[in-house]
Each structure stands twice: as structure tokens, then as C-alpha cells.
mmCIF file of C-alpha atoms and ligand atoms in Angstrom:
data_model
loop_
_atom_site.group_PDB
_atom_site.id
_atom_site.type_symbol
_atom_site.label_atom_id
_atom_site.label_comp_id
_atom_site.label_asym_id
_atom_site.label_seq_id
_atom_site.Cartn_x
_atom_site.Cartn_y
_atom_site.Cartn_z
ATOM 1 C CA UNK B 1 227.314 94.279 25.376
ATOM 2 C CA UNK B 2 227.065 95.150 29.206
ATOM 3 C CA UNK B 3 225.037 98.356 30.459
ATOM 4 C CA UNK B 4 226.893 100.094 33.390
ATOM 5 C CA UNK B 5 223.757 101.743 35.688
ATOM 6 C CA UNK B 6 223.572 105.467 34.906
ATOM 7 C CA UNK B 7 224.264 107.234 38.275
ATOM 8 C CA UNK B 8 222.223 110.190 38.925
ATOM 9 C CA UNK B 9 223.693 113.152 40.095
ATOM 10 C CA UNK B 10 221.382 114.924 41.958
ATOM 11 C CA UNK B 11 222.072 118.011 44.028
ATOM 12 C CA UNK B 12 221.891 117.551 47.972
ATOM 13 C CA UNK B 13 222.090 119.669 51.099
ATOM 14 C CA UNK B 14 222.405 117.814 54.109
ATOM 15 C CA UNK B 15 222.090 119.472 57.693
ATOM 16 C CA UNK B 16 223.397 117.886 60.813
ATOM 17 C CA UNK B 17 222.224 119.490 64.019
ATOM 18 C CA UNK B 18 222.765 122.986 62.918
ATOM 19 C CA UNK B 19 222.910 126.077 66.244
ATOM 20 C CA UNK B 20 223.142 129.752 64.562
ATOM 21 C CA UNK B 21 222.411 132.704 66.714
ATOM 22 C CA UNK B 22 223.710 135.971 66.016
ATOM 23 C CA UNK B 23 225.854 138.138 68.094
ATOM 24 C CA UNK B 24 224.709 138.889 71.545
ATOM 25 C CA UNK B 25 221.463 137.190 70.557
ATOM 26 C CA UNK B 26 219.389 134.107 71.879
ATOM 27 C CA UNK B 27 220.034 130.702 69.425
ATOM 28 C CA UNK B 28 218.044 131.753 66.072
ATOM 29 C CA UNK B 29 218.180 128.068 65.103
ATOM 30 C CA UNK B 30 218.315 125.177 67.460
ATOM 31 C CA UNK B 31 219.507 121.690 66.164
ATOM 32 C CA UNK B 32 217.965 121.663 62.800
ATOM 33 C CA UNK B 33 218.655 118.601 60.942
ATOM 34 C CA UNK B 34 217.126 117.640 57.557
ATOM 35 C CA UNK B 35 218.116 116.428 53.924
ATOM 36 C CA UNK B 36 217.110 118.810 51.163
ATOM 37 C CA UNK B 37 216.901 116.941 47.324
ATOM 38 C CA UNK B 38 217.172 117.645 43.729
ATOM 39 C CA UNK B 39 214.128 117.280 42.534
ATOM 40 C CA UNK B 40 211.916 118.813 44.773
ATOM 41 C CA UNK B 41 209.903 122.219 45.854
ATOM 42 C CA UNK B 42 210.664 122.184 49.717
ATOM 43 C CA UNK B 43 208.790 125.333 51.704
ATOM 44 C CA UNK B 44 209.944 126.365 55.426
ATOM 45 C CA UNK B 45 207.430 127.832 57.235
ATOM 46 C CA UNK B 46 206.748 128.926 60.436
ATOM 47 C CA UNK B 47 205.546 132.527 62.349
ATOM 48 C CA UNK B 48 207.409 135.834 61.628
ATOM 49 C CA UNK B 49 210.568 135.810 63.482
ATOM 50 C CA UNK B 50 210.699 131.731 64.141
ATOM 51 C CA UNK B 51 214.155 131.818 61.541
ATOM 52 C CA UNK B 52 213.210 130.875 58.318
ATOM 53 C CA UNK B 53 215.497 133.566 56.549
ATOM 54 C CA UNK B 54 218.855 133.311 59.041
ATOM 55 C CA UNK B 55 217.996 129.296 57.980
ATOM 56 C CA UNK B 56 217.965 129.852 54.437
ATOM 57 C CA UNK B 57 221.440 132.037 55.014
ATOM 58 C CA UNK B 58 222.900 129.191 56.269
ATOM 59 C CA UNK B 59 221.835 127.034 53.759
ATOM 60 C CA UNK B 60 222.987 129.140 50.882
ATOM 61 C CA UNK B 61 226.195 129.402 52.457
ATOM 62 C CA UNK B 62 226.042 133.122 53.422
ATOM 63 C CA UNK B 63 225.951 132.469 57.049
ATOM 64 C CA UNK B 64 228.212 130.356 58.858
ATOM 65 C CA UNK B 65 226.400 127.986 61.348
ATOM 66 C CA UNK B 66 227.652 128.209 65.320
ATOM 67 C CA UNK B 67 227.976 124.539 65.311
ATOM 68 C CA UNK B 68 226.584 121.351 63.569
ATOM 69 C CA UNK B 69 227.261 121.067 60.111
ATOM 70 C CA UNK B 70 225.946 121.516 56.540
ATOM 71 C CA UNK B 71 227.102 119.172 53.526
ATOM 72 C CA UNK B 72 226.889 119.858 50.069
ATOM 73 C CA UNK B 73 226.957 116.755 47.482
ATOM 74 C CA UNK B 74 228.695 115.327 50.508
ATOM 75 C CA UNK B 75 231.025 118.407 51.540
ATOM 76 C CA UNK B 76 231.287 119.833 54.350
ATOM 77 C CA UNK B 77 230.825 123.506 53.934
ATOM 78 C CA UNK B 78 232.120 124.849 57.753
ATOM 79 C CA UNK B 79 236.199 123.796 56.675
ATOM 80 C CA UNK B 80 235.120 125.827 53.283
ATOM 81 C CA UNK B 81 237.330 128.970 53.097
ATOM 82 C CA UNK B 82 235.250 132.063 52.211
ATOM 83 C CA UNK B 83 236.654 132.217 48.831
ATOM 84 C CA UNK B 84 235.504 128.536 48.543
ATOM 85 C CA UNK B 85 232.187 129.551 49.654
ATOM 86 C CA UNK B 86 231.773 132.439 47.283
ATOM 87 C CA UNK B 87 232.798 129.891 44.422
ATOM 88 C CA UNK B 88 229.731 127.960 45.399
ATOM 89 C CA UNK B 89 227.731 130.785 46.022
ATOM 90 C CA UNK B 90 228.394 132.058 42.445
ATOM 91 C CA UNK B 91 227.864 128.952 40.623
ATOM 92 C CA UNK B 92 225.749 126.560 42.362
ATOM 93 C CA UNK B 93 223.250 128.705 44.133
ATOM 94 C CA UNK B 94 220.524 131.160 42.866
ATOM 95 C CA UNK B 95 219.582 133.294 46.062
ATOM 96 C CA UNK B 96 216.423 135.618 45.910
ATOM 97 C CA UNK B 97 216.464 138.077 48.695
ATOM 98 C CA UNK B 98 212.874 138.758 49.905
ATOM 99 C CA UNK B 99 213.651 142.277 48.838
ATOM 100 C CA UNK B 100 214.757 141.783 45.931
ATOM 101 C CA UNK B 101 218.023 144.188 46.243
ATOM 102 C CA UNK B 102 218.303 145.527 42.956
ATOM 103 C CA UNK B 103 221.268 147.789 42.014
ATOM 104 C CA UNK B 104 219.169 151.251 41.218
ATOM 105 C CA UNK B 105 221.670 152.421 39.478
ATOM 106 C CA UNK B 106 221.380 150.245 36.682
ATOM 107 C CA UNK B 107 218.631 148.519 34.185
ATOM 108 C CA UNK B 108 216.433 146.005 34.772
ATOM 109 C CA UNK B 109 218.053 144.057 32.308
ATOM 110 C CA UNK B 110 221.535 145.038 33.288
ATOM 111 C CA UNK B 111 220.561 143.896 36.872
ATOM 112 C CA UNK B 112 219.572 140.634 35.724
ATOM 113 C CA UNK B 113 222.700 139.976 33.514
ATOM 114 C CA UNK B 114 224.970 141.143 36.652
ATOM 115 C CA UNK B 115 225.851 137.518 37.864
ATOM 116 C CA UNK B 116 226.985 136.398 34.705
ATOM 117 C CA UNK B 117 229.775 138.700 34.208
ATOM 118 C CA UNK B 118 231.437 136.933 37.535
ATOM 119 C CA UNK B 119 230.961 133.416 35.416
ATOM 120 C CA UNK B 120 232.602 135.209 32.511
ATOM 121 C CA UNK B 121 229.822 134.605 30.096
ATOM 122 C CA UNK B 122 229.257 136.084 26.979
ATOM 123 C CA UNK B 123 227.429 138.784 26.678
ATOM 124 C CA UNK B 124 225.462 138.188 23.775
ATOM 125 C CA UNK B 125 224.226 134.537 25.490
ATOM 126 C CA UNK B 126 223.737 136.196 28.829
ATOM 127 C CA UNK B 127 221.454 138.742 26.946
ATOM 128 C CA UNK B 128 219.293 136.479 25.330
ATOM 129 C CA UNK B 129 219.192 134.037 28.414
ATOM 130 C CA UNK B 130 217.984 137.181 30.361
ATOM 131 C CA UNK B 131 215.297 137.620 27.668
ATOM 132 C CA UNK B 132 214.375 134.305 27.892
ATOM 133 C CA UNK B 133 213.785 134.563 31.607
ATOM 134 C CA UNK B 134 212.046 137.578 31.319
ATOM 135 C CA UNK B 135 209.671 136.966 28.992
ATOM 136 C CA UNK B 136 208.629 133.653 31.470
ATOM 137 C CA UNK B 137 207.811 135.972 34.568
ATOM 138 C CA UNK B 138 206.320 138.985 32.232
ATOM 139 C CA UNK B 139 208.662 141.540 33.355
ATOM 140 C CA UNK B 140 210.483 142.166 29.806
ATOM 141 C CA UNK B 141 209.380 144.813 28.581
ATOM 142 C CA UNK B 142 210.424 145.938 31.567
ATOM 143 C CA UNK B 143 214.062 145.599 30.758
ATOM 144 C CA UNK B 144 215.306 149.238 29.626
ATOM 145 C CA UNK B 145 213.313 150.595 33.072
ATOM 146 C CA UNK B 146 215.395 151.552 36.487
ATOM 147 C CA UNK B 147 214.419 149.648 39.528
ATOM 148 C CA UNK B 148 212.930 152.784 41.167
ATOM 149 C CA UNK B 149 210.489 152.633 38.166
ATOM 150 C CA UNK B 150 208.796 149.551 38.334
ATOM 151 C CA UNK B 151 206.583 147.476 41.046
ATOM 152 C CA UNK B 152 207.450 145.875 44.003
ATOM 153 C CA UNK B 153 206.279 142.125 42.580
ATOM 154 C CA UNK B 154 208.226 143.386 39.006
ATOM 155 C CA UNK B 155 211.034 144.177 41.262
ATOM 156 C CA UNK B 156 210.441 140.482 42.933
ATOM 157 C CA UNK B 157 210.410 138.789 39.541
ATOM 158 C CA UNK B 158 213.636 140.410 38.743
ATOM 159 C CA UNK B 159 215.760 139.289 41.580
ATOM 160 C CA UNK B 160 214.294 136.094 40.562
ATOM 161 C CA UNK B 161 215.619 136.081 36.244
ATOM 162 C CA UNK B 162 218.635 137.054 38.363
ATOM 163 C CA UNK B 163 218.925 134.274 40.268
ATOM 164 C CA UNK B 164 218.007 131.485 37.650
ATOM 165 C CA UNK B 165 220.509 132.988 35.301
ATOM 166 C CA UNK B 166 223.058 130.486 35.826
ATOM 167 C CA UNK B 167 220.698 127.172 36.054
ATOM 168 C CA UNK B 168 221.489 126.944 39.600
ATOM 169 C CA UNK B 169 221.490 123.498 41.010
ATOM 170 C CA UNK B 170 219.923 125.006 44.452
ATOM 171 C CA UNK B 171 217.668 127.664 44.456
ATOM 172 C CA UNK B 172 216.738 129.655 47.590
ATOM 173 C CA UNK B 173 214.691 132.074 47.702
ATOM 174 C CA UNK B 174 213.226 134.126 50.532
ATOM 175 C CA UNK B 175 208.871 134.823 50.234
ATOM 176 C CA UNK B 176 208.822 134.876 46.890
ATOM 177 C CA UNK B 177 205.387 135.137 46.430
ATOM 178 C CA UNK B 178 205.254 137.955 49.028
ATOM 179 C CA UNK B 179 204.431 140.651 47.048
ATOM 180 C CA UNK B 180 202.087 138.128 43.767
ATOM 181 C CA UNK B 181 198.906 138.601 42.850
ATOM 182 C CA UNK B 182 197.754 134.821 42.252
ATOM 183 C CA UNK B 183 198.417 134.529 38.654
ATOM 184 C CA UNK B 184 201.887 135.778 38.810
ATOM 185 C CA UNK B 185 202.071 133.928 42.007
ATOM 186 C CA UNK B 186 201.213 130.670 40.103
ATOM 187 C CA UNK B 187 204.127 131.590 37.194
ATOM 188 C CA UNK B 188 206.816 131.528 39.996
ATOM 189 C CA UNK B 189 205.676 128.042 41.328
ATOM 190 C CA UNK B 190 205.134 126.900 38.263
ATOM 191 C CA UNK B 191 209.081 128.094 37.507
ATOM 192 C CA UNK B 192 210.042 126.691 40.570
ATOM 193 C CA UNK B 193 208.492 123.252 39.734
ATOM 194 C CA UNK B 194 209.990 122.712 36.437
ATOM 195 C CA UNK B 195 213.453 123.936 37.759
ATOM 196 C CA UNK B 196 212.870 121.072 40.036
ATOM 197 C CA UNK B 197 211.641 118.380 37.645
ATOM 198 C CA UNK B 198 215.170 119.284 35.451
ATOM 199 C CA UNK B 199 217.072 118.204 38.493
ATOM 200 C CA UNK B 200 217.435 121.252 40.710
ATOM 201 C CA UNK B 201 217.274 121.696 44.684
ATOM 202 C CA UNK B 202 214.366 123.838 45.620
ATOM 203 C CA UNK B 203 214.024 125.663 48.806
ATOM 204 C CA UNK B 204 211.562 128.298 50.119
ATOM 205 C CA UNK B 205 210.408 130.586 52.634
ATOM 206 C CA UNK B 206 206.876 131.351 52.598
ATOM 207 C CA UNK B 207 204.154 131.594 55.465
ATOM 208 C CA UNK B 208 201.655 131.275 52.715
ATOM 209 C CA UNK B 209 199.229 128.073 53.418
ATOM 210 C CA UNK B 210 198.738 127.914 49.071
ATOM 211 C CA UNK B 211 202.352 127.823 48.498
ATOM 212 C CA UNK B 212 203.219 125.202 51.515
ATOM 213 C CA UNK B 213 199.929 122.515 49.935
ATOM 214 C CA UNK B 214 202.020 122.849 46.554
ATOM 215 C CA UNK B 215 205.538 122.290 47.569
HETATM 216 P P1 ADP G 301 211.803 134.920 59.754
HETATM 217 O O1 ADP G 301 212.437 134.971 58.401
HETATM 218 O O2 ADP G 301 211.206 133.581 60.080
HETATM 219 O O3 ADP G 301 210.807 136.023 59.950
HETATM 220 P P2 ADP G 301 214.449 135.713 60.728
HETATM 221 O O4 ADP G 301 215.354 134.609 60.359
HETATM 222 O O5 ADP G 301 214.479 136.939 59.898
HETATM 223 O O6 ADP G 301 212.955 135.127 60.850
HETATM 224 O O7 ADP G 301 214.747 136.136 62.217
HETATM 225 C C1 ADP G 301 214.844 135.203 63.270
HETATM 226 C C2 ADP G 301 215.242 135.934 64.551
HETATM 227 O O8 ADP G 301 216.554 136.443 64.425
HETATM 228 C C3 ADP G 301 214.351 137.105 64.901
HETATM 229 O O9 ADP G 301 214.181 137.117 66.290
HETATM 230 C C4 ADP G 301 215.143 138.299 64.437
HETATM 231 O O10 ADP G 301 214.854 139.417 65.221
HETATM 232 C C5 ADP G 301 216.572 137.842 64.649
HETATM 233 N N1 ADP G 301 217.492 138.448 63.659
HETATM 234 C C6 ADP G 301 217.361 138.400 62.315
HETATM 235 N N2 ADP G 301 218.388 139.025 61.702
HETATM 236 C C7 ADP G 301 219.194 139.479 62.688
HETATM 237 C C8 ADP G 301 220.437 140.195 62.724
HETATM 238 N N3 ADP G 301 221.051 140.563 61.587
HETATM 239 N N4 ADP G 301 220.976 140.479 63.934
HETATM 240 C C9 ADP G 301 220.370 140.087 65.078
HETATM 241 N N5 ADP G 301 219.213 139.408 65.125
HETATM 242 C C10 ADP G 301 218.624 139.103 63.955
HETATM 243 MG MG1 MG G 302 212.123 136.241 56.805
#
């Protein structure tokens, strides 16, 4: 009997001489070129203002670059349509906003289960997978609280169970230690690290020397 070789797939951003700037602005980003795998913790950094989160736009596909070009598994993402893009968006990327941006309207657990009604999901799987996540970054028994009620690291933690909901192949996420004290700082890496090790793209933002030696 013959064994084929068992290809692989691991996720992959590639950048080719990416320019951004935004309107009526200098260039934000200037020729940025680099390979991003599955697999790995990767952690931008650089001064306040220097483009880390208008790069990690780009590279979750909610900016479009000026010029250059941005491949996903191979794809090029600028002849994407925006429907296209908001397909990928919703099922291959986990996006943590450095401010969270949680609905106030709603639960803690509602806000975290929000993603999965656009993946038509069932609810009672989305529930317990939002359970699941929440019980991993100690926020569940936050779950019947508002937003307005809870801590800005809770609130942090949140956006993140949002994010991870869907086992994204890429994860971005935006300081995500910001707000951590350094055991709940050392949960989210670890998170990050075993998202990594089961195959998933990892990129950060951080100007936090800790983070950066670990990633
Ligand atoms: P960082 O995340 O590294 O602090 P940003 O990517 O937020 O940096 O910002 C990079 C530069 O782009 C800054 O000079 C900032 O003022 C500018 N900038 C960010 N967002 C906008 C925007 N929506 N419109 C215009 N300029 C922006
Ligand atoms: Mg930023």
C-alpha cells in the first residue's frame, strides 16, 4: 500500500509592499511586506501612532490598502468585492478591537454569542461554546451582566470569547493585554498560544516588551 504525503493546510497572510494612508493624510504605512503563518504568535510593535492598528485593519480585511497587495491562502484580497470580504471577515477572522466595542444594550453573554447568529449556528451550541470560552478567561459569571457593568479588562476578555467563537483561522487583535493585570494577562497569551499550536494565524498589537519576548 502507498502513503500519499498529508498536505498541511495552514492559514497564511502574505503582504506585498502594502501603502495605506487615509484621506488627506501623510502614508500611515509605507511598503510593508511580510508573511504571517499558522502556527504562530506574531506581535507588531512600534511607538503610539507608528500604524500598528490601520496595519492590523488592513490585514483583517477592514481596510483596503492604497496599493501593494495582501493574499490570503494565496488570494488576492484587493479584486475581493466587499461582500467577499465580509464573507471572510465573518468566518475566517476573529478581530478584537482594542476597545472592545461591546453592544450595551445587550448581555455579556448575548454579546459574545452575536457572531454566531451571522454563521447560522445553533443556539444551544453557540451557548455552551460561549460558556466554554468564558469560563477560560474568568469572565462567566459575568454573563447575565450589561457591558456598562463590568471592568474595562472584563470588557477586554469579552470582545475576545467574541472573537474566538468561530475558531478563527486568523486572529487579530488590537493591545489585548492593554488593560491585564499579569495573571489575566498570562491567560490571554496562553489562549493565544494554544490557538496557535491548533493551527491558527496569530497576530498582535502590543507595545508591551513581556508580550513581544513571548510571541
Ligand atoms: P498605532 O496603533 O500604532 O498607535 P494608528 O494606526 O492608530 O497607530 O495610527 C497611525 C496614524 O494614523 C496616526 O498618525 C493616526 O493619527 C492616524 N490615523 C489613525 N486613524 C485615523 C483616521 N481614521 N483618520 C485619519 N488618520 C488616522
Ligand atoms: Mg493602536
Amino acid at each position: 500500500m502507498s502513503h500519499l504525503p498529508i498536505q498541511v493546510h495552514r492559514p497564511l497572510l502574505t503582504v506585498e509592499n502594502v501603502n495605506f494612508s487615509y484621506p488627506n493624510q501623510v502614508k500611515v504605512i509605507t511598503g510593508f511586506s511580510d508573511t504571517f503563518f499558522g502556527g504562530k504568535v506574531t506581535a507588531l510593535t512600534g511607538p503610539s501612532g507608528c500604524g500598528k492598528s490601520t496595519l492590523l485593519y488592513l490585514l483583517g480585511l477592514m481596510h483596503r490598502q492604497s496599493s501593494g497587495e495582501i493574499f490570503i491562502d494565496g488570494r488576492p484580497t484587493s479584486s475581493m468585492s466587499d461582500s467577499e470580504r465580509a464573507m471572510y471577515r465573518a468566518n475566517k477572522f476573529g478581530f478584537v478591537f482594542q476597545d472592545a466595542v461591546l453592544d450595551p444594550s445587550r448581555s455579556v453573554l448575548e454579546n459574545v454569542m452575536e457572531t454566531s447568529l451571522y454563521r447560522n449556528e445553533s443556539r444551544s451550541r453557540s451557548r455552551l461554546k460561549a460558556y466554554e470560552l468564558m469560563e477560560e478567561f474568568g469572565v462567566a459569571s459575568r454573563a447575565s451582566h450589561r457591558p456598562g457593568q463590568i471592568s474595562g479588562g472584563q470588557a477586554q476578555r469579552i470582545a475576545l470569547c467574541r472573537a474566538l467563537m468561530a475558531d478563527p483561522a486568523f486572529i487579530i487583535a488590537d493591545e489585548p493585554t492593554g488593560n491585564l493585570d499579569p495573571n489575566t494577562r498570562n491567560v490571554v497569551l496562553d489562549a493565544f498560544r494554544s490557538r496557535a499550536d491548533a493551527g491558527s494565524c496569530v497576530i498582535i498589537a502590543t507595545h508591551d516588551p513581556d508580550v513581544v519576548s513571548r510571541c
